[in-house]
Tab-separated table of C-alpha atoms in Angstrom:
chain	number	residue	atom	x	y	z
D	1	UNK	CA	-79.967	-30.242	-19.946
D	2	UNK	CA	-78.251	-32.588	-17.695
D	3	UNK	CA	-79.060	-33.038	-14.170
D	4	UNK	CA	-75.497	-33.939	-11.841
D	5	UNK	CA	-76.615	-36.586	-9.132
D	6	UNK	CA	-73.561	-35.640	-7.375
D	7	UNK	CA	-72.954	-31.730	-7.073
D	8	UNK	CA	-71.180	-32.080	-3.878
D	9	UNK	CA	-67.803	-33.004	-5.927
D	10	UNK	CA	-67.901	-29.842	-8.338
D	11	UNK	CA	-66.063	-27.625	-6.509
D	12	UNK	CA	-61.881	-27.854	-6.009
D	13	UNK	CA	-59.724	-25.373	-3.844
D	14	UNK	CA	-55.903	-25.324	-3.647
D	15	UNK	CA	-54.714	-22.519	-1.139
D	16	UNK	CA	-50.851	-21.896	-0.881
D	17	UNK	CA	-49.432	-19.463	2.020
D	18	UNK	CA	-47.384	-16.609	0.150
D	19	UNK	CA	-44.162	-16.708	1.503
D	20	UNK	CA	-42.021	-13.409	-0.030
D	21	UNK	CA	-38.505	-14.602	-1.464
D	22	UNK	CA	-35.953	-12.378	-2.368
D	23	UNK	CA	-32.384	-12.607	-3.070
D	24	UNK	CA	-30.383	-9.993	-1.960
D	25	UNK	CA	-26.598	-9.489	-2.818
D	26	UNK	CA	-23.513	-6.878	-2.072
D	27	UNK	CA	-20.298	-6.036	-3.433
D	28	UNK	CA	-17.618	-3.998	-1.760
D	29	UNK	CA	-14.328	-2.840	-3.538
D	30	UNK	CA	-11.676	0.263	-3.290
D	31	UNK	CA	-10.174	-0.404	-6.616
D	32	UNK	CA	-7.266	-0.516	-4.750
D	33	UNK	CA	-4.981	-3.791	-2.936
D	34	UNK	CA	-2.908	-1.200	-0.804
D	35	UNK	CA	-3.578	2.225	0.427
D	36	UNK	CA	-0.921	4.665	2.709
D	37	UNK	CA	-1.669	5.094	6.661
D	38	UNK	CA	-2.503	8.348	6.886
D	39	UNK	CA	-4.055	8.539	3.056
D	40	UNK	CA	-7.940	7.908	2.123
D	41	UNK	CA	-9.642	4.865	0.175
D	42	UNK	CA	-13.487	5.232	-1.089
D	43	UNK	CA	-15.193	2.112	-0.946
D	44	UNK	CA	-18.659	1.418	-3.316
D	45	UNK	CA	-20.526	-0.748	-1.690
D	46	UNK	CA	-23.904	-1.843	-4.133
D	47	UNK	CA	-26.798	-3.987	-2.474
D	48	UNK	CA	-29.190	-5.419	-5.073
D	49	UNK	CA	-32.560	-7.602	-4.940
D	50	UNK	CA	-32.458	-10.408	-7.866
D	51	UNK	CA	-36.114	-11.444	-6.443
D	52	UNK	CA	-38.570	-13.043	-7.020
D	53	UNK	CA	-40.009	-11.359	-4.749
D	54	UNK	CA	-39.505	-7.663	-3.260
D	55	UNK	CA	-37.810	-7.304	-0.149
D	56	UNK	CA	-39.177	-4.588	2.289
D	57	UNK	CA	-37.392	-4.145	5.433
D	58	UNK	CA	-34.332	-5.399	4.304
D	59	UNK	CA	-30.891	-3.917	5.678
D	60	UNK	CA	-27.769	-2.757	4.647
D	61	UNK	CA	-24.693	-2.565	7.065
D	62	UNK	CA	-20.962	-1.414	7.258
D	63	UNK	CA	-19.211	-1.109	10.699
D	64	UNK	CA	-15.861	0.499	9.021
D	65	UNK	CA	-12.670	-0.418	10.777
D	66	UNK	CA	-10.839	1.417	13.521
D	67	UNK	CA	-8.198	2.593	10.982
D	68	UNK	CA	-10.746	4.751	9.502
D	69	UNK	CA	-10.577	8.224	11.990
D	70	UNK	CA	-13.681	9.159	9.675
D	71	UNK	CA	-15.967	7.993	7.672
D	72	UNK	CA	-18.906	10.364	5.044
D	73	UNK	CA	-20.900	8.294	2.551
D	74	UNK	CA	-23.510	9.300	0.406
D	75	UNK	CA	-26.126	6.801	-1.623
D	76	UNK	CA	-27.994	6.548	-4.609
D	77	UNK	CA	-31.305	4.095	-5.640
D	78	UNK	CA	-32.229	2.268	-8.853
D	79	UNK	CA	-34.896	0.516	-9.794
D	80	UNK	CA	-37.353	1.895	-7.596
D	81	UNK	CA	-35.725	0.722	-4.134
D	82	UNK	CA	-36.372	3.422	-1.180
D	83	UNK	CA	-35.566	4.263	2.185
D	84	UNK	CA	-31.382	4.809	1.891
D	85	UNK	CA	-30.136	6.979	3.898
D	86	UNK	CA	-28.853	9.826	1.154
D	87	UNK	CA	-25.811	11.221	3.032
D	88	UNK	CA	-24.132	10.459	6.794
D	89	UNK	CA	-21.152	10.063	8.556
D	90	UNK	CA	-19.938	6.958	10.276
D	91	UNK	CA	-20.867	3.450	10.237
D	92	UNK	CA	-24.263	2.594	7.461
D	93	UNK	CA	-27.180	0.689	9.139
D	94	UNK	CA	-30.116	1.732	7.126
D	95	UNK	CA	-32.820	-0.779	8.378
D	96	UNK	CA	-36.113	-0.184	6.305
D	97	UNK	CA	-35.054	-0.273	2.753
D	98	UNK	CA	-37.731	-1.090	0.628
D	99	UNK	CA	-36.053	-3.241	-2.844
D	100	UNK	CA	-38.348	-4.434	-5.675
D	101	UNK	CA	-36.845	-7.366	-7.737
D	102	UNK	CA	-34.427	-6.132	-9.806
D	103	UNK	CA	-33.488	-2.451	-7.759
D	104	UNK	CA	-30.341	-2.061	-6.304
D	105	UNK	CA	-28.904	0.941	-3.420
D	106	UNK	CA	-25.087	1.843	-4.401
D	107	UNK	CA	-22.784	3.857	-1.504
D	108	UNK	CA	-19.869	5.992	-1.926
D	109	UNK	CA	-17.851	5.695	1.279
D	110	UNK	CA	-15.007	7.747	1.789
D	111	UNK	CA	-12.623	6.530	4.711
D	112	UNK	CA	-9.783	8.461	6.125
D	113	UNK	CA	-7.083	6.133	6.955
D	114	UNK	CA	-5.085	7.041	10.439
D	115	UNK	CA	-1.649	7.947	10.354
D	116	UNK	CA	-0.313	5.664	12.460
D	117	UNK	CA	-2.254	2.737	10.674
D	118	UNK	CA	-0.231	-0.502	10.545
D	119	UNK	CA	-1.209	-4.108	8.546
D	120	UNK	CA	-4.024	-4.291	6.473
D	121	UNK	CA	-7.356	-2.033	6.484
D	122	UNK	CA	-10.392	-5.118	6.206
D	123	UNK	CA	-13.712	-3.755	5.516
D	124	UNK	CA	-16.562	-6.304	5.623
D	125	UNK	CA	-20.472	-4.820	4.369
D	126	UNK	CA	-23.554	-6.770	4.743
D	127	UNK	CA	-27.376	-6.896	3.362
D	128	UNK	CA	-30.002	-9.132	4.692
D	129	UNK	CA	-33.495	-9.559	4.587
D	130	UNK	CA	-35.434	-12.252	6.463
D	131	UNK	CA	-36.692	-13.927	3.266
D	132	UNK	CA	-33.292	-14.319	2.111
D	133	UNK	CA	-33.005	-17.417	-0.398
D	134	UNK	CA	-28.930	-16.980	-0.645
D	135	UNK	CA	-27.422	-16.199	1.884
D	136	UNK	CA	-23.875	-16.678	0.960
D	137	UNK	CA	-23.971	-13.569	-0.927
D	138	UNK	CA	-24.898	-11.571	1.388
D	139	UNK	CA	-21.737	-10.456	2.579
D	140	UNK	CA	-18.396	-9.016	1.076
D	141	UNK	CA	-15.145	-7.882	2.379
D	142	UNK	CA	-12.384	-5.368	0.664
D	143	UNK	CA	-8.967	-6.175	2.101
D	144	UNK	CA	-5.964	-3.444	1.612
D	145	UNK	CA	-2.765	-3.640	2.713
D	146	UNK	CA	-1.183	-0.392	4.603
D	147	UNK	CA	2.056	1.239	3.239
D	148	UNK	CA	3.123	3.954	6.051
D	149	UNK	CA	4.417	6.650	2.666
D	150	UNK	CA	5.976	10.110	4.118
D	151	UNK	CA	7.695	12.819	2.542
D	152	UNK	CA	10.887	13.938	4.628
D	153	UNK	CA	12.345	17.042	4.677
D	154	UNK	CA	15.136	19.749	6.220
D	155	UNK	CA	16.129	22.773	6.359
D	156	UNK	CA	19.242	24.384	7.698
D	157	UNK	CA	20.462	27.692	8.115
D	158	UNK	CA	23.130	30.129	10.543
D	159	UNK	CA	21.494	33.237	8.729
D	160	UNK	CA	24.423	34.634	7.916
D	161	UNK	CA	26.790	34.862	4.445
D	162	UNK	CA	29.922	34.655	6.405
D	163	UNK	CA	31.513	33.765	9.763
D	164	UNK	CA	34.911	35.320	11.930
D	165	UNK	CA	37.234	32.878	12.236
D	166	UNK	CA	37.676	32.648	16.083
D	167	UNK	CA	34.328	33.865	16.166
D	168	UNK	CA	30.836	31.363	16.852
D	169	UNK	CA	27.651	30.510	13.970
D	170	UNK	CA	24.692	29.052	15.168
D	171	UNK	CA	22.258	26.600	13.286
D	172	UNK	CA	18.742	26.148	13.308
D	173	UNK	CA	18.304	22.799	11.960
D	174	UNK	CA	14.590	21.507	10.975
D	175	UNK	CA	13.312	18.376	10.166
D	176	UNK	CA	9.667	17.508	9.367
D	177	UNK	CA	7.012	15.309	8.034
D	178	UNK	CA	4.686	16.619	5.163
D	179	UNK	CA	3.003	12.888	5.652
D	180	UNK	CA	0.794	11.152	4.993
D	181	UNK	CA	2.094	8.333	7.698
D	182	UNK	CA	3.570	9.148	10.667
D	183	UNK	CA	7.424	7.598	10.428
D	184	UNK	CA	9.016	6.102	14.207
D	185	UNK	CA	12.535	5.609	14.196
D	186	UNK	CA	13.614	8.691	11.232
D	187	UNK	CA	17.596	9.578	11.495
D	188	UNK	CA	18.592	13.245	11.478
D	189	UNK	CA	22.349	13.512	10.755
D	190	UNK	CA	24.529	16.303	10.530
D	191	UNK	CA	28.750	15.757	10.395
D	192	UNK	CA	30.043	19.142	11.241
D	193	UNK	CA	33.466	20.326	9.566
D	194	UNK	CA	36.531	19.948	11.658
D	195	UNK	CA	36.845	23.610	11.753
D	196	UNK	CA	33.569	24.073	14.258
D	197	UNK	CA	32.891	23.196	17.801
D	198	UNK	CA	29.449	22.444	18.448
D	199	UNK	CA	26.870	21.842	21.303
D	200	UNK	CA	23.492	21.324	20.401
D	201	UNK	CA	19.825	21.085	21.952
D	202	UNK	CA	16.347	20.039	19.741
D	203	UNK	CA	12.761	20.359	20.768
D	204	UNK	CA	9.681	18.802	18.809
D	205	UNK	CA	6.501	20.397	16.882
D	206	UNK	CA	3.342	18.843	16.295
D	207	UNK	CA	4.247	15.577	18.104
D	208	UNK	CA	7.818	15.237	17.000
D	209	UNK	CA	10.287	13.995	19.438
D	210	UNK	CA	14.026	14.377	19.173
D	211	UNK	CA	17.021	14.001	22.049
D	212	UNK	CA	17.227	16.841	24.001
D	213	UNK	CA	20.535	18.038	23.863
D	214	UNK	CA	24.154	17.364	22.911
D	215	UNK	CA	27.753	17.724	21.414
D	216	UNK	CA	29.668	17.396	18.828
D	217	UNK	CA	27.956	15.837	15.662
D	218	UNK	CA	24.473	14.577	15.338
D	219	UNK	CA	23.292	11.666	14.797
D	220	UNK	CA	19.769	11.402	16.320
D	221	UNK	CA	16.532	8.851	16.382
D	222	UNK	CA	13.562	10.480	16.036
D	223	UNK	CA	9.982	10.431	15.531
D	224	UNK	CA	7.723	12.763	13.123
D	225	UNK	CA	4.400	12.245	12.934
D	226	UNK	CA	2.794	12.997	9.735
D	227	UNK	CA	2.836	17.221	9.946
D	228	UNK	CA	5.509	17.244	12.798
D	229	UNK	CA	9.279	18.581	12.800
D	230	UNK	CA	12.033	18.713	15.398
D	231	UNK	CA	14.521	21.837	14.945
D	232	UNK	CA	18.057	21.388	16.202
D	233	UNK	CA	19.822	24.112	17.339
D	234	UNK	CA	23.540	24.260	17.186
D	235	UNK	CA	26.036	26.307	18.633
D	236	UNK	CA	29.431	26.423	17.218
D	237	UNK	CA	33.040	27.916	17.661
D	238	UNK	CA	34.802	28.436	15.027
């Protein structure tokens, strides 16, 4: 029943431009400090989105070290988050992962550790997202330090019960390395009885290196990588 003079003022807009915020995270760990060269670790690595916004083309990234000979991984989403990749091989760079506020991807990685790994084995992962809020999450990094562990062993035998004295025995003397690390620098020692006069050569399996040949008692440097052996074999007068 009232007439407005003024209509021209009855009318307010407020127009914001939606920007999409989302804060993604990532955690890395082994469950282990110190793993063997030559021996496997399995990292889980879990990306989540706290929000408040979804992410869509966010990322998820691990370039594993060169320690790791190989790498298979497998994933698993929650909370409605797609595009993972669900098993591979290698490094993770899954690009187009779709994560709703509140989802999270979680990988298994399995990484086979060289033999002849030395130090520490330093795995970094990564998520991002453009819209990131907080960034300072959105890395992690699992640090182990490598313990070269091998399992030594030898064998000797002349294949015989008994011996002529006068007569000559010969030995075939094996040493090898059931692993995991390869070992540098092993001794192989044998002090023969007074009673034999010996000569001696050695050749390597599987990468094992010994001296060549030789006389009297041994007492040799060698090396054995992890599944290698060097067999000695010794001639002697009795």
């Amino acid at each position: 029943s009232v007439t407005d003079p003024t209509p021209g003022n009855n009318l307010a807009t407020d127009s914001d431009t939606l920007a999409p915020q989302a804060d993604l995270a990532i955690t890395l760990t082994d469950g282990v400090t110190s793993a063997a060269a030559g021996g496997a670790v399995t990292y889980t690595i879990t990306a989540s989105n706290a929000g408040p916004s979804n992410a869509s083309a966010a990322t998820v990234a691990d370039t594993f070290p060169a320690a790791c000979t190989s790498v298979s991984y497998t994933s698993t989403a929650a909370g409605g988050a797609t595009g993972n990749t669900a098993s591979g091989s290698g490094n993770i760079n899954d690009t187009a992962l779709n994560m709703p506020v509140g989802s999270s991807i979680t990988y298994l990685a399995t990484c086979n550790i060289s033999a002849s790994a030395t130090g520490s084995l330093s795995n970094t992962a990564t998520a991002s997202h453009p819209n990131d809020t907080t960034p300072a999450n959105n890395s992690a990094t699992d640090t182990d330090t490598l313990t070269p562990t091998a399992d030594l062993s030898i064998t000797k035998t002349d294949g015989v019960t008994s011996v002529t004295a006068g007569g000559s025995t010969t030995y075939t003397i094996t040493a090898s390395n059931a692993g995991p690390s390869n070992v540098t620098g092993a001794t192989v020692a044998d002090t023969f009885p007074a009673s034999l006069t010996c000569t001696w050569t050695c050749v390597g399996a599987g990468g094992g290196t010994c001296t060549a040949s030789g006389s009297g008692n041994i007492s040799d440097t060698v090396n054995l990588p992890a599944g290698g052996s060097v067999t000695y074999t010794a001639s002697c007068a009795v």
